Short mmCIF file of C-alpha atoms in Angstrom, two decimals:
data_model
loop_
_atom_site.label_atom_id
_atom_site.label_comp_id
_atom_site.label_asym_id
_atom_site.label_seq_id
_atom_site.Cartn_x
_atom_site.Cartn_y
_atom_site.Cartn_z
CA UNK A 845 21.06 123.95 43.20
CA UNK A 846 23.17 126.26 40.64
CA UNK A 847 21.22 127.42 37.81
CA UNK A 848 18.35 125.54 38.94
CA UNK A 849 15.43 128.08 40.32
CA UNK A 850 14.01 126.63 43.52
CA UNK A 851 10.40 125.74 43.91
CA UNK A 852 8.32 127.97 46.56
CA UNK A 853 5.27 126.72 47.97
CA UNK A 854 4.29 130.35 48.78
CA UNK A 855 5.33 132.92 46.73
CA UNK A 856 6.63 136.13 48.12
CA UNK A 857 3.51 138.18 48.19
CA UNK A 858 1.68 135.09 50.08
CA UNK A 859 -0.11 133.52 47.22
CA UNK A 860 0.14 129.35 47.15
CA UNK A 861 1.89 128.13 44.04
CA UNK A 862 0.16 124.87 44.28
CA UNK A 863 -1.71 123.46 41.45
CA UNK A 864 -4.41 120.85 42.52
CA UNK A 865 -4.86 118.03 39.59
CA UNK A 866 -6.42 114.71 39.01
CA UNK A 867 -9.30 115.08 42.00
CA UNK A 868 -12.59 112.68 40.80
CA UNK A 869 -15.61 114.56 41.39
CA UNK A 870 -13.90 117.95 42.22
CA UNK A 871 -17.24 120.07 40.72
CA UNK A 872 -19.28 118.17 43.37
CA UNK A 873 -16.93 118.72 46.33
CA UNK A 874 -17.11 122.63 45.72
CA UNK A 875 -20.66 122.41 44.86
CA UNK A 876 -21.02 120.49 48.81
CA UNK A 877 -19.79 123.31 50.04
CA UNK A 878 -21.25 126.12 47.64
CA UNK A 879 -21.08 129.08 50.34
CA UNK A 880 -17.33 129.12 50.26
CA UNK A 881 -17.08 128.48 46.37
CA UNK A 882 -18.95 131.57 46.01
CA UNK A 883 -17.51 133.17 48.76
CA UNK A 884 -13.78 132.46 47.44
CA UNK A 885 -14.75 133.03 43.66
CA UNK A 886 -13.24 135.95 42.08
CA UNK A 887 -15.02 139.45 41.75
CA UNK A 888 -15.83 139.15 38.17
CA UNK A 889 -17.36 136.01 38.52
CA UNK A 890 -19.35 137.09 41.80
CA UNK A 891 -20.52 139.72 39.50
CA UNK A 892 -21.67 137.82 36.77
CA UNK A 893 -23.43 135.33 39.03
CA UNK A 894 -25.25 138.42 40.65
CA UNK A 895 -26.24 139.74 37.38
CA UNK A 896 -27.39 136.36 36.00
CA UNK A 897 -29.14 135.36 38.83
CA UNK A 898 -31.78 138.37 38.83
CA UNK A 899 -31.77 137.96 34.80
CA UNK A 900 -32.45 134.02 34.91
CA UNK A 901 -35.31 134.19 37.54
CA UNK A 902 -36.92 137.23 35.89
CA UNK A 903 -37.01 135.35 32.66
CA UNK A 904 -37.83 132.03 34.22
CA UNK A 905 -40.69 133.40 35.98
CA UNK A 906 -42.01 135.69 32.97
CA UNK A 907 -42.05 132.65 30.92
CA UNK A 908 -44.24 130.74 33.33
CA UNK A 909 -46.64 133.72 33.43
CA UNK A 910 -46.29 133.84 29.59
CA UNK A 911 -47.48 129.97 29.90
CA UNK A 912 -50.12 130.36 32.00
CA UNK A 913 -52.10 133.29 30.00
CA UNK A 914 -51.67 131.01 27.07
CA UNK A 915 -53.45 128.29 29.19
CA UNK A 916 -55.92 130.66 30.30
CA UNK A 917 -56.62 132.28 26.59
CA UNK A 918 -55.30 135.50 27.69
CA UNK A 919 -53.38 136.01 24.37
CA UNK A 920 -56.46 135.34 21.98
CA UNK A 921 -57.17 138.77 21.17
CA UNK A 922 -61.18 137.97 20.61
CA UNK A 923 -61.82 137.41 24.25
CA UNK A 924 -65.43 137.12 25.66
CA UNK A 925 -66.48 140.32 27.39
CA UNK A 926 -66.59 138.52 30.71
CA UNK A 927 -63.43 136.67 30.21
CA UNK A 928 -60.74 137.90 33.12
CA UNK A 929 -57.24 137.04 32.25
CA UNK A 930 -54.61 135.78 35.04
CA UNK A 931 -52.33 138.62 34.48
CA UNK A 932 -53.65 142.00 33.62
CA UNK A 933 -52.24 143.70 29.87
CA UNK A 934 -50.05 140.69 29.66
CA UNK A 935 -50.33 139.77 26.18
CA UNK A 936 -46.81 138.88 25.32
CA UNK A 937 -43.80 137.52 26.17
CA UNK A 938 -42.22 141.12 26.98
CA UNK A 939 -44.93 141.69 28.67
CA UNK A 940 -44.74 138.43 30.80
CA UNK A 941 -41.08 139.43 31.29
CA UNK A 942 -41.65 142.95 32.06
CA UNK A 943 -44.79 141.58 35.01
CA UNK A 944 -42.21 139.01 36.32
CA UNK A 945 -39.23 141.84 36.76
CA UNK A 946 -42.03 144.45 38.23
CA UNK A 947 -42.98 141.66 40.49
CA UNK A 948 -39.57 140.71 41.73
CA UNK A 949 -38.12 144.06 42.18
CA UNK A 950 -41.20 145.37 43.70
CA UNK A 951 -41.97 148.51 41.20
CA UNK A 952 -45.44 147.04 40.59
CA UNK A 953 -48.55 147.07 40.31
CA UNK A 954 -50.10 149.68 37.96
CA UNK A 955 -50.53 148.57 34.52
CA UNK A 956 -49.83 145.02 34.54
CA UNK A 957 -51.36 143.20 37.56
CA UNK A 958 -53.02 139.79 38.75
CA UNK A 959 -56.44 138.89 38.96
CA UNK A 960 -58.01 136.71 41.76
CA UNK A 961 -59.74 134.48 39.11
CA UNK A 962 -56.48 132.21 38.88
CA UNK A 963 -55.38 130.79 41.52
CA UNK A 964 -52.22 129.26 39.65
CA UNK A 965 -50.60 132.12 38.96
CA UNK A 966 -51.14 133.31 42.43
CA UNK A 967 -49.36 130.99 43.76
CA UNK A 968 -46.87 131.26 40.67
CA UNK A 969 -46.59 134.68 42.28
CA UNK A 970 -46.17 133.32 45.91
CA UNK A 971 -43.20 130.86 44.94
CA UNK A 972 -41.61 133.63 42.73
CA UNK A 973 -41.32 136.15 46.01
CA UNK A 974 -39.98 133.57 48.10
CA UNK A 975 -37.65 131.56 45.90
CA UNK A 976 -36.22 135.23 44.74
CA UNK A 977 -36.02 136.54 48.24
CA UNK A 978 -33.93 133.16 49.28
CA UNK A 979 -31.52 133.57 46.15
CA UNK A 980 -31.23 137.76 46.69
CA UNK A 981 -29.88 136.97 50.39
CA UNK A 982 -27.38 134.19 49.25
CA UNK A 983 -26.19 136.60 46.80
CA UNK A 984 -26.10 139.19 49.06
CA UNK A 985 -24.48 137.55 52.06
CA UNK A 986 -21.76 136.18 49.27
CA UNK A 987 -21.05 139.93 48.86
CA UNK A 988 -21.10 141.15 51.92
CA UNK A 989 -18.95 137.99 53.50
CA UNK A 990 -16.42 138.72 50.70
CA UNK A 991 -16.12 142.28 51.60
CA UNK A 992 -15.77 141.88 54.92
CA UNK A 993 -13.26 139.49 54.94
CA UNK A 994 -9.81 140.83 55.74
CA UNK A 995 -7.37 139.80 52.97
CA UNK A 996 -7.17 143.18 51.66
CA UNK A 997 -5.99 144.47 54.80
CA UNK A 998 -3.30 141.69 54.73
CA UNK A 999 -1.99 143.07 51.54
CA UNK A 1000 -0.77 146.09 53.34
CA UNK A 1001 1.28 144.21 55.64
CA UNK A 1002 5.14 144.48 54.10
CA UNK A 1003 7.58 141.81 54.70
CA UNK A 1004 11.30 142.59 53.82
CA UNK A 1005 12.80 141.25 50.59
CA UNK A 1006 15.91 139.60 52.31
CA UNK A 1007 16.18 137.58 56.05
CA UNK A 1008 19.00 138.48 57.90
CA UNK A 1009 21.55 136.34 59.44
CA UNK A 1010 23.80 138.11 62.27
CA UNK A 1011 24.16 138.58 66.14
CA UNK A 1012 21.64 140.30 68.44
CA UNK A 1013 22.31 140.68 72.18
CA UNK A 1014 25.30 137.73 71.69
CA UNK A 1015 23.05 135.59 70.27
CA UNK A 1016 22.69 134.27 66.66
CA UNK A 1017 19.60 135.44 65.29
CA UNK A 1018 17.59 135.40 61.91
CA UNK A 1019 16.07 138.45 61.32
CA UNK A 1020 12.83 139.59 59.43
CA UNK A 1021 11.70 142.96 59.32
CA UNK A 1022 7.41 143.59 59.30
CA UNK A 1023 5.71 146.61 58.64
CA UNK A 1024 2.37 148.03 58.75
CA UNK A 1025 1.69 150.28 56.05
CA UNK A 1026 -1.64 151.66 57.33
CA UNK A 1027 -1.40 154.21 60.03
CA UNK A 1028 -4.26 152.25 62.37
CA UNK A 1029 -2.20 149.72 64.09
CA UNK A 1030 -2.56 145.84 63.94
CA UNK A 1031 -3.30 144.22 67.62
CA UNK A 1032 -2.03 141.07 69.08
CA UNK A 1033 0.93 140.74 66.22
CA UNK A 1034 2.21 136.99 66.08
CA UNK A 1035 5.02 136.15 63.65
CA UNK A 1036 4.77 132.38 63.22
CA UNK A 1037 7.17 130.41 60.46
CA UNK A 1038 7.36 127.04 59.31
CA UNK A 1039 10.60 125.28 57.91
CA UNK A 1040 9.68 123.19 54.73
CA UNK A 1041 12.40 121.29 53.61
CA UNK A 1042 13.10 117.23 52.10
CA UNK A 1043 14.15 114.86 54.90
CA UNK A 1044 14.99 111.06 55.30
CA UNK A 1045 13.26 109.45 58.44
CA UNK A 1046 15.32 106.69 60.34
CA UNK A 1047 13.42 104.09 58.20
CA UNK A 1048 14.12 105.16 55.34
CA UNK A 1049 11.15 107.18 54.40
CA UNK A 1050 11.59 110.26 51.91
CA UNK A 1051 9.30 113.33 52.95
CA UNK A 1052 9.42 115.86 50.22
CA UNK A 1053 8.41 119.06 52.22
CA UNK A 1054 9.17 117.98 55.82
CA UNK A 1055 8.27 120.95 57.92
CA UNK A 1056 9.23 122.44 61.49
CA UNK A 1057 8.05 125.19 63.39
CA UNK A 1058 10.31 128.54 63.33
CA UNK A 1059 9.42 130.79 66.53
CA UNK A 1060 9.90 134.29 66.28
CA UNK A 1061 9.95 136.67 69.09
CA UNK A 1062 10.35 141.03 69.72
CA UNK A 1063 13.27 141.87 72.10
CA UNK A 1064 10.69 141.14 75.43
CA UNK A 1065 8.06 138.77 74.15
CA UNK A 1066 6.67 136.22 71.02
CA UNK A 1067 3.86 138.54 70.86
CA UNK A 1068 3.55 142.40 69.72
CA UNK A 1069 1.03 144.09 71.63
CA UNK A 1070 0.42 146.71 68.44
CA UNK A 1071 2.06 146.97 65.03
CA UNK A 1072 2.19 150.78 63.87
CA UNK A 1073 5.72 150.96 63.52
CA UNK A 1074 7.78 148.71 61.39
CA UNK A 1075 9.78 145.90 63.89
CA UNK A 1076 11.81 143.20 63.43
CA UNK A 1077 10.90 139.85 64.57
CA UNK A 1078 13.74 137.75 65.64
CA UNK A 1079 14.60 133.73 65.81
CA UNK A 1080 17.19 132.43 67.69
CA UNK A 1081 19.88 129.97 65.93
CA UNK A 1082 20.53 127.78 69.23
CA UNK A 1083 20.64 123.91 69.67
CA UNK A 1084 16.41 124.07 69.29
CA UNK A 1085 16.38 125.47 65.98
CA UNK A 1086 15.43 123.76 62.79
CA UNK A 1087 18.08 126.11 61.08
CA UNK A 1088 21.03 125.54 63.99
CA UNK A 1089 23.18 123.94 61.58
CA UNK A 1090 22.75 126.99 59.34
CA UNK A 1091 26.44 128.41 58.66
CA UNK A 1092 27.95 131.18 56.20
CA UNK A 1093 29.67 128.23 54.14
CA UNK A 1094 26.47 126.02 53.58
CA UNK A 1095 24.26 128.70 52.95
CA UNK A 1096 23.75 128.66 49.59
CA UNK A 1097 23.85 124.86 49.22
CA UNK A 1098 20.89 124.02 51.56
CA UNK A 1099 17.66 123.35 49.85
CA UNK A 1100 14.99 124.98 52.19
CA UNK A 1101 12.01 127.19 52.25
CA UNK A 1102 10.93 129.73 55.50
CA UNK A 1103 7.55 130.26 55.16
CA UNK A 1104 6.56 133.29 57.77
CA UNK A 1105 3.02 134.33 58.84
CA UNK A 1106 1.88 137.09 60.45
CA UNK A 1107 -1.26 136.58 62.49
CA UNK A 1108 -2.86 140.06 63.91
CA UNK A 1109 -6.08 141.39 64.98
CA UNK A 1110 -7.78 144.24 62.83
CA UNK A 1111 -8.28 147.16 65.60
CA UNK A 1112 -11.80 148.65 63.36
CA UNK A 1113 -13.54 144.89 63.01
CA UNK A 1114 -11.73 142.86 65.82
CA UNK A 1115 -11.04 140.24 63.02
CA UNK A 1116 -8.27 138.08 62.30
CA UNK A 1117 -6.15 138.58 59.38
CA UNK A 1118 -3.06 136.28 57.75
CA UNK A 1119 -0.27 137.86 55.80
CA UNK A 1120 2.56 135.87 55.01
CA UNK A 1121 5.59 135.45 52.50
CA UNK A 1122 8.48 133.12 52.27
CA UNK A 1123 12.29 132.72 52.02
CA UNK A 1124 14.77 130.52 50.35
CA UNK A 1125 18.28 130.21 50.87
CA UNK A 1126 19.26 132.81 47.87
CA UNK A 1127 17.44 135.61 49.90
CA UNK A 1128 19.08 135.15 53.18
CA UNK A 1129 22.27 137.34 54.02
CA UNK A 1130 24.79 136.56 56.21
CA UNK A 1131 26.31 139.16 58.95
CA UNK A 1132 24.30 142.18 57.56
CA UNK A 1133 21.53 143.83 59.63
CA UNK A 1134 18.67 146.72 58.56
CA UNK A 1135 19.03 149.74 58.02
CA UNK A 1136 17.30 152.45 60.33
CA UNK A 1137 13.96 153.82 58.21
CA UNK A 1138 12.41 155.68 61.32
CA UNK A 1139 13.36 159.26 61.89
CA UNK A 1140 12.06 162.19 64.00
CA UNK A 1141 11.04 165.32 63.29
CA UNK A 1142 11.35 168.48 65.09
CA UNK A 1143 7.57 168.53 65.74
CA UNK A 1144 7.72 165.63 67.84
CA UNK A 1145 6.16 162.89 65.17
CA UNK A 1146 8.28 160.06 63.72
CA UNK A 1147 8.32 159.61 60.04
CA UNK A 1148 9.17 156.38 58.52
CA UNK A 1149 10.66 156.14 55.16
CA UNK A 1150 9.90 152.93 53.27
CA UNK A 1151 13.06 153.91 50.90
CA UNK A 1152 14.99 152.04 53.56
CA UNK A 1153 12.93 149.39 54.25
CA UNK A 1154 15.06 146.67 52.36
CA UNK A 1155 18.10 148.41 52.62
CA UNK A 1156 20.65 146.20 54.62
CA UNK A 1157 24.10 147.17 55.49
CA UNK A 1158 27.30 144.78 56.80
CA UNK A 1159 27.22 144.62 60.68
CA UNK A 1160 30.15 146.95 62.58
CA UNK A 1161 31.57 143.75 63.99
CA UNK A 1162 32.65 142.56 60.92
CA UNK A 1163 34.05 139.26 62.54
CA UNK A 1164 30.89 137.49 62.68
CA UNK A 1165 32.17 135.21 59.63
CA UNK A 1166 34.97 134.33 61.31
CA UNK A 1167 33.54 133.73 64.77
CA UNK A 1168 31.16 131.47 63.26
CA UNK A 1169 33.57 129.45 61.28
CA UNK A 1170 36.00 129.46 64.05
CA UNK A 1171 32.76 128.19 66.40
CA UNK A 1172 32.50 125.35 63.57
CA UNK A 1173 35.99 124.71 63.63
CA UNK A 1174 36.16 124.03 67.34
CA UNK A 1175 33.08 121.70 67.24
CA UNK A 1176 34.90 119.65 64.48
CA UNK A 1177 37.82 119.37 66.92
CA UNK A 1178 35.82 118.18 69.82
CA UNK A 1179 33.87 116.00 68.15
CA UNK A 1180 37.16 114.33 66.60
CA UNK A 1181 38.46 113.69 69.84
CA UNK A 1182 35.51 112.03 71.47
#
């Protein structure tokens, strides 16, 4: 492990570090679920889709109206006095394009308008209004769906850069600090974790990324009623924990990734947001605790100083490392006696 960069499934800012290659029919799969594809694409592509939808439909139906006018001899300069054009005052492709634009944006009809003598033009007009209305509903709905997603709200949730291991209420615990960067609180917050590590089964099967659940809790329960101040979540390193064998001595030599996810409900919209990060063994600190960052003011308010958010300090009970070593030696002695 020394000198090697450990791979991550999830980056520190919560993005997936997974690339999908060599999938047959990937484009077809994405087109089958076109709604999710349009909602998930980046904003620059969504804006291009929005603009191109209007420009394409305007031009397409403008060409159709131009061909209708051509078939009806509306483009002939020397027209009979009793000749009625399909679309009045449309003699060029530019005029047909402008008529299509005016129709779709409902800013007509004035100078250019359709006549009653051409059923094909009337049918094309109805078809344009129906199809373009559906297209506009789809694109506008995709815009609203992307805006309503709480993805950006999840970016205002901050995780500590380091995970600490020390004693809390007499038990060895893994600690992670989480903060809400907005004044409006997050409701029903719950922190959960997944431990990813290589694993070999009893049958000799090698699993590159075996997953085990890591439960976090506050002092009272697993769920926080609301998150308005930075809080520290704890995971007890007991015999039930997948990190039970973790010690200060073997920490740097371990190969695992702890993915931590915060699930919360937005107070304003009641929608659910998810924010995540990950920790590798190099980001664990043994025998440390987080420095306080909440201070009171004379006006009766609390101030959260985020300059101290990632600050840590050695615990006052410096015997933690020695105690963990002594416990390990006692277990080894008991095992050898058996």
